[in-house]
XYZ file of C-alpha atoms in Angstrom:
461
model
C 27.013 13.663 -8.933
C 30.328 12.791 -7.262
C 31.950 9.361 -7.000
C 31.144 9.402 -3.280
C 27.440 9.907 -4.064
C 27.519 6.981 -6.504
C 29.302 4.868 -3.897
C 26.618 5.682 -1.311
C 23.841 4.797 -3.754
C 25.543 1.493 -4.589
C 25.843 0.667 -0.890
C 22.148 1.438 -0.336
C 21.114 -0.716 -3.318
C 23.384 -3.584 -2.224
C 21.916 -3.417 1.275
C 18.351 -3.507 -0.102
C 19.181 -6.499 -2.316
C 20.894 -8.351 0.523
C 17.913 -7.731 2.800
C 15.488 -8.969 0.144
C 17.495 -12.138 -0.558
C 17.703 -12.716 3.199
C 13.916 -12.439 3.489
C 13.373 -15.047 0.780
C 15.983 -17.447 2.154
C 14.776 -17.173 5.751
C 11.201 -17.835 4.726
C 12.099 -20.880 2.604
C 13.973 -22.384 5.556
C 10.826 -22.137 7.689
C 8.434 -23.697 5.174
C 7.482 -27.153 6.428
C 5.595 -29.912 4.743
C 2.438 -28.926 6.574
C 2.534 -25.541 4.848
C 2.427 -27.095 1.379
C -0.768 -29.089 1.655
C -3.154 -27.521 -0.863
C -4.800 -24.382 -2.127
C -7.242 -24.458 0.805
C -7.060 -21.192 2.696
C -5.561 -21.993 6.142
C -7.738 -19.337 7.775
C -11.420 -19.441 8.639
C -13.904 -19.418 5.789
C -14.962 -15.892 6.691
C -12.646 -12.904 6.716
C -9.830 -12.857 9.252
C -8.127 -9.782 10.651
C -4.486 -9.274 11.518
C -2.854 -6.770 13.865
C 0.207 -5.184 12.242
C 3.314 -4.218 14.252
C 2.121 -0.592 14.163
C -1.044 -1.641 16.024
C -3.474 -1.175 13.131
C -5.871 -4.073 12.587
C -7.146 -4.896 9.111
C -8.438 -7.801 6.970
C -5.730 -10.253 5.903
C -6.842 -10.199 2.250
C -6.491 -6.404 2.282
C -2.900 -6.626 3.564
C -1.990 -9.216 0.905
C -3.628 -7.085 -1.823
C -1.592 -4.057 -0.744
C 1.617 -6.108 -0.769
C 0.835 -7.157 -4.367
C 0.121 -3.522 -5.218
C 3.558 -2.489 -3.954
C 5.224 -5.291 -5.939
C 3.431 -4.028 -9.047
C 5.059 -0.649 -8.345
C 8.437 -2.454 -8.030
C 8.586 -1.852 -4.284
C 9.685 -4.646 -1.956
C 8.190 -3.464 1.324
C 4.575 -2.972 2.332
C 3.634 0.301 4.032
C 0.600 0.397 6.327
C -2.126 2.424 4.513
C -4.211 3.188 7.607
C -4.690 6.878 8.427
C -2.870 8.033 11.564
C -5.093 10.631 13.190
C -2.343 11.817 15.557
C 0.076 12.657 12.730
C -2.636 13.551 10.216
C -1.307 11.264 7.459
C -1.087 7.623 6.416
C 0.729 5.419 8.927
C 3.401 4.258 6.473
C 5.157 1.806 8.819
C 7.102 -0.751 6.793
C 6.379 -4.473 6.777
C 8.765 -6.923 5.096
C 7.805 -10.118 3.326
C 9.312 -12.118 6.179
C 7.105 -10.287 8.691
C 4.084 -10.775 6.418
C 4.628 -14.548 6.414
C 4.907 -14.589 10.192
C 1.613 -12.706 10.554
C -0.519 -14.313 7.820
C -0.602 -17.998 6.772
C -0.407 -17.583 2.995
C -1.795 -20.074 0.508
C 0.606 -21.782 -1.881
C -0.671 -19.607 -4.725
C -0.197 -16.368 -2.783
C 3.276 -17.397 -1.638
C 4.305 -18.424 -5.146
C 3.115 -15.119 -6.622
C 4.854 -12.988 -4.000
C 8.134 -14.913 -4.051
C 8.324 -15.021 -7.848
C 7.807 -11.281 -8.078
C 10.251 -10.541 -5.246
C 12.840 -12.762 -6.941
C 12.236 -10.962 -10.252
C 12.887 -7.623 -8.556
C 16.141 -8.990 -7.120
C 17.187 -10.283 -10.540
C 16.508 -6.924 -12.178
C 18.659 -5.196 -9.570
C 21.505 -7.705 -9.695
C 21.579 -8.324 -13.446
C 20.826 -6.385 -16.618
C 18.800 -8.523 -19.059
C 17.037 -7.669 -22.305
C 15.617 -9.693 -25.201
C 17.805 -9.729 -28.303
C 15.940 -8.135 -31.270
C 17.364 -10.839 -33.549
C 16.436 -14.075 -31.769
C 14.422 -12.859 -28.724
C 16.683 -14.784 -26.337
C 17.586 -12.943 -23.126
C 21.031 -11.402 -23.155
C 22.860 -10.081 -20.101
C 24.687 -6.777 -20.373
C 27.740 -7.112 -18.135
C 28.971 -3.548 -18.663
C 26.137 -1.144 -17.842
C 27.984 1.757 -19.431
C 28.217 0.033 -22.817
C 25.224 0.173 -25.191
C 26.826 -2.210 -27.707
C 25.932 -5.785 -26.696
C 26.901 -9.048 -28.400
C 24.393 -11.885 -28.838
C 26.256 -15.199 -29.074
C 23.192 -17.049 -30.431
C 22.716 -14.675 -33.383
C 26.482 -14.625 -33.891
C 26.482 -18.448 -34.216
C 23.379 -18.551 -36.428
C 24.521 -15.769 -38.766
C 28.180 -16.871 -38.703
C 29.240 -13.278 -38.037
C 29.457 -11.013 -35.023
C 25.989 -9.775 -34.153
C 25.655 -6.725 -31.900
C 22.537 -4.813 -30.944
C 21.946 -1.462 -29.293
C 20.718 -1.599 -25.703
C 19.032 1.783 -26.137
C 17.096 1.620 -29.419
C 16.863 -2.203 -29.435
C 17.985 -2.572 -33.048
C 20.994 -4.209 -34.691
C 24.043 -2.095 -33.990
C 25.214 0.334 -36.679
C 28.510 2.146 -36.674
C 31.787 1.448 -34.848
C 31.408 -1.322 -32.277
C 33.708 0.466 -29.855
C 31.341 3.450 -29.634
C 29.366 2.603 -26.494
C 27.469 5.897 -26.197
C 25.257 5.866 -29.291
C 24.858 3.651 -32.331
C 24.326 4.798 -35.909
C 20.609 4.013 -36.098
C 18.359 6.970 -36.843
C 16.743 8.265 -33.683
C 18.955 6.287 -31.304
C 19.158 8.009 -27.958
C 15.706 9.538 -28.381
C 12.752 8.052 -26.558
C 10.445 6.323 -29.009
C 6.975 7.812 -28.943
C 4.253 5.225 -28.703
C 0.806 5.992 -30.036
C -1.412 7.298 -27.266
C -5.099 6.419 -27.759
C -6.108 9.279 -25.454
C -6.615 12.450 -27.485
C -5.037 15.408 -25.690
C -7.059 18.510 -24.978
C -6.012 21.705 -26.721
C -5.135 24.628 -24.421
C -7.444 26.919 -26.439
C -10.436 24.675 -25.687
C -9.672 24.665 -21.975
C -9.393 28.460 -21.916
C -12.672 28.771 -23.801
C -14.486 26.534 -21.285
C -13.025 28.424 -18.348
C -14.301 31.714 -19.777
C -17.851 30.435 -20.390
C -19.450 31.485 -17.125
C -22.884 32.926 -16.807
C -26.166 32.681 -14.978
C -26.862 29.234 -16.422
C -25.371 26.738 -13.958
C -24.764 24.271 -16.814
C -21.986 26.530 -18.060
C -20.148 26.603 -14.760
C -17.418 23.987 -14.482
C -15.561 22.496 -11.534
C -12.160 24.098 -10.856
C -9.377 21.991 -12.364
C -5.750 22.136 -11.258
C -3.175 22.523 -14.020
C -0.902 19.578 -14.687
C 2.122 19.890 -12.381
C 4.025 18.090 -9.661
C 1.790 19.825 -7.106
C -1.382 18.211 -8.472
C -1.894 14.811 -6.833
C -4.850 13.018 -8.366
C -5.667 9.564 -6.990
C -7.775 6.714 -8.367
C -8.734 3.496 -6.564
C -9.247 0.401 -8.706
C -10.560 -2.762 -7.009
C -10.681 -5.838 -9.247
C -11.957 -9.135 -7.843
C -10.887 -11.917 -10.210
C -10.420 -15.140 -8.223
C -13.196 -16.301 -5.887
C -13.464 -18.973 -3.225
C -16.962 -20.212 -4.144
C -17.966 -18.357 -7.324
C -16.677 -18.642 -10.870
C -13.466 -16.693 -11.520
C -13.889 -13.560 -13.647
C -11.779 -14.607 -16.619
C -10.912 -11.637 -18.830
C -11.099 -9.114 -15.984
C -7.347 -8.558 -16.267
C -7.989 -6.913 -19.656
C -10.401 -4.460 -18.018
C -7.880 -3.749 -15.265
C -5.074 -2.962 -17.712
C -7.285 -0.825 -19.968
C -8.614 1.191 -17.037
C -5.141 1.663 -15.537
C -3.800 3.017 -18.838
C -6.770 5.396 -19.207
C -6.599 6.749 -15.647
C -2.841 7.235 -15.783
C -3.276 9.062 -19.085
C -5.808 11.341 -17.380
C -3.222 12.191 -14.727
C -4.299 9.922 -11.873
C -2.011 7.802 -9.718
C -3.788 4.450 -9.688
C -3.983 2.236 -6.593
C -4.910 -1.240 -7.853
C -6.067 -3.796 -5.284
C -7.064 -7.314 -6.295
C -9.260 -9.982 -4.754
C -10.767 -8.337 -1.691
C -13.482 -9.476 0.679
C -16.322 -7.116 1.570
C -14.378 -6.133 4.688
C -11.296 -5.616 2.547
C -13.210 -3.333 0.182
C -14.582 -1.362 3.117
C -11.057 -0.938 4.531
C -9.801 0.113 1.101
C -12.527 2.738 0.745
C -11.992 4.144 4.245
C -8.228 4.388 3.834
C -8.573 5.883 0.350
C -10.932 8.561 1.699
C -8.305 9.668 4.221
C -5.375 9.923 1.819
C -3.638 13.262 2.293
C -3.102 13.604 -1.477
C -6.775 14.534 -1.893
C -6.122 18.002 -0.505
C -3.823 18.638 -3.494
C -6.214 17.066 -5.989
C -9.219 18.339 -7.930
C -11.143 15.047 -8.249
C -10.953 11.280 -7.865
C -12.010 8.053 -9.572
C -13.152 4.864 -7.853
C -13.556 1.765 -10.045
C -14.947 -1.513 -8.669
C -15.100 -4.703 -10.750
C -16.527 -7.938 -9.363
C -19.516 -10.258 -9.286
C -22.602 -8.780 -7.668
C -26.327 -8.907 -7.071
C -29.151 -6.598 -6.007
C -27.695 -6.226 -2.523
C -24.214 -5.114 -3.538
C -20.766 -6.109 -4.804
C -19.390 -9.592 -4.153
C -16.304 -10.132 -2.041
C -14.028 -13.046 -2.891
C -15.695 -15.278 -0.261
C -19.251 -14.731 -1.518
C -21.424 -17.740 -2.374
C -24.675 -18.479 -4.189
C -25.525 -21.035 -1.502
C -28.246 -19.530 0.690
C -26.910 -21.438 3.701
C -23.523 -19.713 3.514
C -22.923 -16.278 4.943
C -22.819 -13.608 2.231
C -19.675 -11.637 1.524
C -21.334 -8.531 0.046
C -20.066 -4.967 -0.005
C -23.010 -2.489 -0.040
C -22.510 0.262 -2.615
C -23.827 2.752 -0.056
C -20.461 2.476 1.694
C -18.692 4.036 -1.299
C -20.734 7.194 -0.878
C -20.533 7.084 2.918
C -16.735 6.976 2.837
C -16.364 9.805 0.320
C -19.151 12.114 1.479
C -18.710 15.594 2.950
C -18.244 14.716 6.643
C -16.023 11.676 6.031
C -13.716 12.923 3.270
C -12.739 16.549 3.814
C -9.976 16.387 1.198
C -12.509 15.842 -1.615
C -15.114 18.327 -0.411
C -16.635 20.255 -3.358
C -14.630 18.095 -5.799
C -16.002 15.612 -8.361
C -15.951 11.966 -7.289
C -16.496 9.608 -10.232
C -17.643 6.057 -9.422
C -17.600 3.221 -11.998
C -19.032 -0.177 -11.027
C -18.757 -3.256 -13.246
C -20.909 -5.932 -11.577
C -24.183 -7.781 -12.029
C -27.203 -6.510 -10.091
C -29.410 -9.584 -10.514
C -29.964 -12.534 -12.850
C -32.501 -11.091 -15.284
C -31.643 -10.451 -18.894
C -31.945 -6.869 -20.070
C -33.302 -5.370 -23.280
C -33.349 -2.044 -25.108
C -36.757 -1.347 -23.557
C -35.320 -1.195 -20.022
C -35.200 2.481 -18.962
C -32.383 4.043 -16.985
C -32.804 3.549 -13.243
C -32.013 6.822 -11.505
C -33.007 6.981 -7.836
C -34.709 10.162 -6.739
C -32.360 12.593 -5.139
C -33.046 13.245 -1.492
C -32.800 16.999 -1.280
C -32.475 16.899 2.505
C -29.240 14.897 2.214
C -27.553 16.798 -0.595
C -25.225 18.605 1.765
C -23.872 15.262 2.978
C -23.618 13.568 -0.408
C -22.685 15.983 -3.157
C -20.459 16.207 -6.229
C -20.815 12.496 -7.057
C -21.337 10.885 -10.436
C -21.794 7.114 -10.504
C -22.154 4.964 -13.621
C -23.087 1.325 -13.125
C -22.684 -1.356 -15.765
C -26.361 -2.397 -15.793
C -29.824 -1.516 -14.578
C -31.227 -2.965 -11.319
C -31.875 -6.735 -11.209
C -30.123 -7.387 -14.543
C -26.875 -9.062 -15.551
C -23.644 -7.471 -16.739
C -21.712 -9.228 -19.497
C -17.981 -9.903 -19.766
C -15.999 -11.490 -22.612
C -13.342 -13.908 -21.383
C -10.921 -12.784 -24.089
C -11.435 -9.037 -24.364
C -13.019 -8.048 -21.028
C -16.375 -6.408 -20.295
C -18.348 -4.250 -22.731
C -18.787 -1.647 -19.975
C -15.128 -1.030 -19.148
C -13.863 -1.368 -22.717
C -16.503 1.035 -24.076
C -15.785 3.590 -21.343
C -12.068 3.462 -22.163
C -12.744 3.835 -25.905
C -15.143 6.777 -25.512
C -12.953 8.566 -22.968
C -9.932 8.160 -25.251
C -11.803 9.645 -28.208
C -13.944 12.345 -26.568
C -12.597 13.341 -23.125
C -10.589 16.144 -24.739
C -13.826 18.023 -25.532
C -16.716 16.514 -23.519
C -17.577 16.765 -19.824
C -18.104 13.612 -17.749
C -21.886 13.355 -18.040
C -21.749 13.805 -21.798
C -19.154 11.034 -21.941
C -21.452 8.786 -19.936
C -24.344 9.551 -22.287
C -22.204 8.428 -25.213
C -21.507 5.174 -23.364
C -25.258 4.641 -22.954
C -25.925 5.428 -26.614
C -23.321 2.897 -27.722
C -24.891 0.211 -25.541
C -28.313 0.954 -26.977
C -26.971 0.280 -30.466
C -24.257 -2.337 -29.927
C -25.255 -4.233 -26.760
C -29.074 -4.205 -26.479
C -29.144 -6.893 -23.756
C -27.404 -4.596 -21.282
C -27.871 -0.948 -20.350
C -25.609 1.016 -17.978
C -27.233 3.644 -15.802
C -26.214 6.670 -13.779
C -27.063 6.666 -10.105
C -26.795 9.099 -7.214
C -25.389 11.807 -9.479
C -25.138 15.097 -7.607
C -22.782 17.109 -9.806
C -23.823 20.758 -9.723
C -21.340 21.796 -12.413
C -19.701 20.382 -15.491
C -16.607 18.266 -14.903
C -14.043 18.362 -17.713
C -10.969 16.121 -17.529
C -8.836 18.188 -19.971
C -6.424 15.279 -20.712
C -2.809 16.335 -21.077
C -3.332 19.718 -19.389
């Protein structure tokens, strides 16, 4: 790369930083006292819609959730996710934080979250900070080409010069003027962290691919090899904070565990938090139209929320019978991803995981699996699905406020240990067996499973 290329990149980064700082400053100048009243949502109690500059209209909570998703990916601009039928791809028109604030009256909590994360992104671009391995205080590296960094706090405490390596994050060894590499063993090499997901051996994959015969159980779904051309997508919706219901404390543990698992399995994860029923419907419809599906071999959809017999709770749901329900029917998941509505996933496995209550009754080991009868006349419309729900109909689903839900945590554990050799339905059976032994008051069940072949994940391949 030439000096001119570096200069151009620096100019582009400086322009992005300046634009981001400008957005934050402009917005703070326009915040009046009336905007800082309380946590009460300044919109109607039910879901509101907003028309974006591109002309697409969508629920406000869905737009805010997408903006948070982009911040999580260290991006500072929202891109419209709606499918553009004329161009045959996602709209992608940019929307800045300043424009977001002009379109949607944010709550104090939403504004605080967005501005803190935007400011953190600015700080990471402007400055180079890292915790000192000696005292854990944050130290700024002024020279980005120098790996040898001095900590003045450790220097004062130890009464000697204390340097640490910016690369291996250990006390510096060797000449202090050597800025390229210190003397610590393994410095300059990426430290390998333990991966709980057991990788599949190439020999096992080849063996499974060769096992074809008249028995349909030995035929497996085609799987794309791991490469830049394979574009697997997973949608993760996690409703944590509710307007009228109790917040789902501990759900962040489930979200993190599931994200790590899905990424390990080769899926790009789209995580959206705190959606209304309309927001979830918009998320499902937009996900179904993603152009990446044509270059994929499968997908995962994970929904985590409160729920009842009628469906999955949106963030405005209420137990009060006088209030309007904010319920997302699970039928819509299958409607959005079925054969006529999702051409990109036609003949490809679609794995659905739902962590939500389905009633208020307590379960027991005597409760059988609830598997609806398959409607043979509709198989051509709804095929290649496999759905595992966290509990049987009318029963509750349990969640630990410290460690997360049994359902999600057990799925992650079993997939990590057995996905390298078991197909998806065998993995689900192991989840059920563990619940029967370890959690007798709850029993997950498969529903609307229409897989005609075995689906192996072949992690790492």
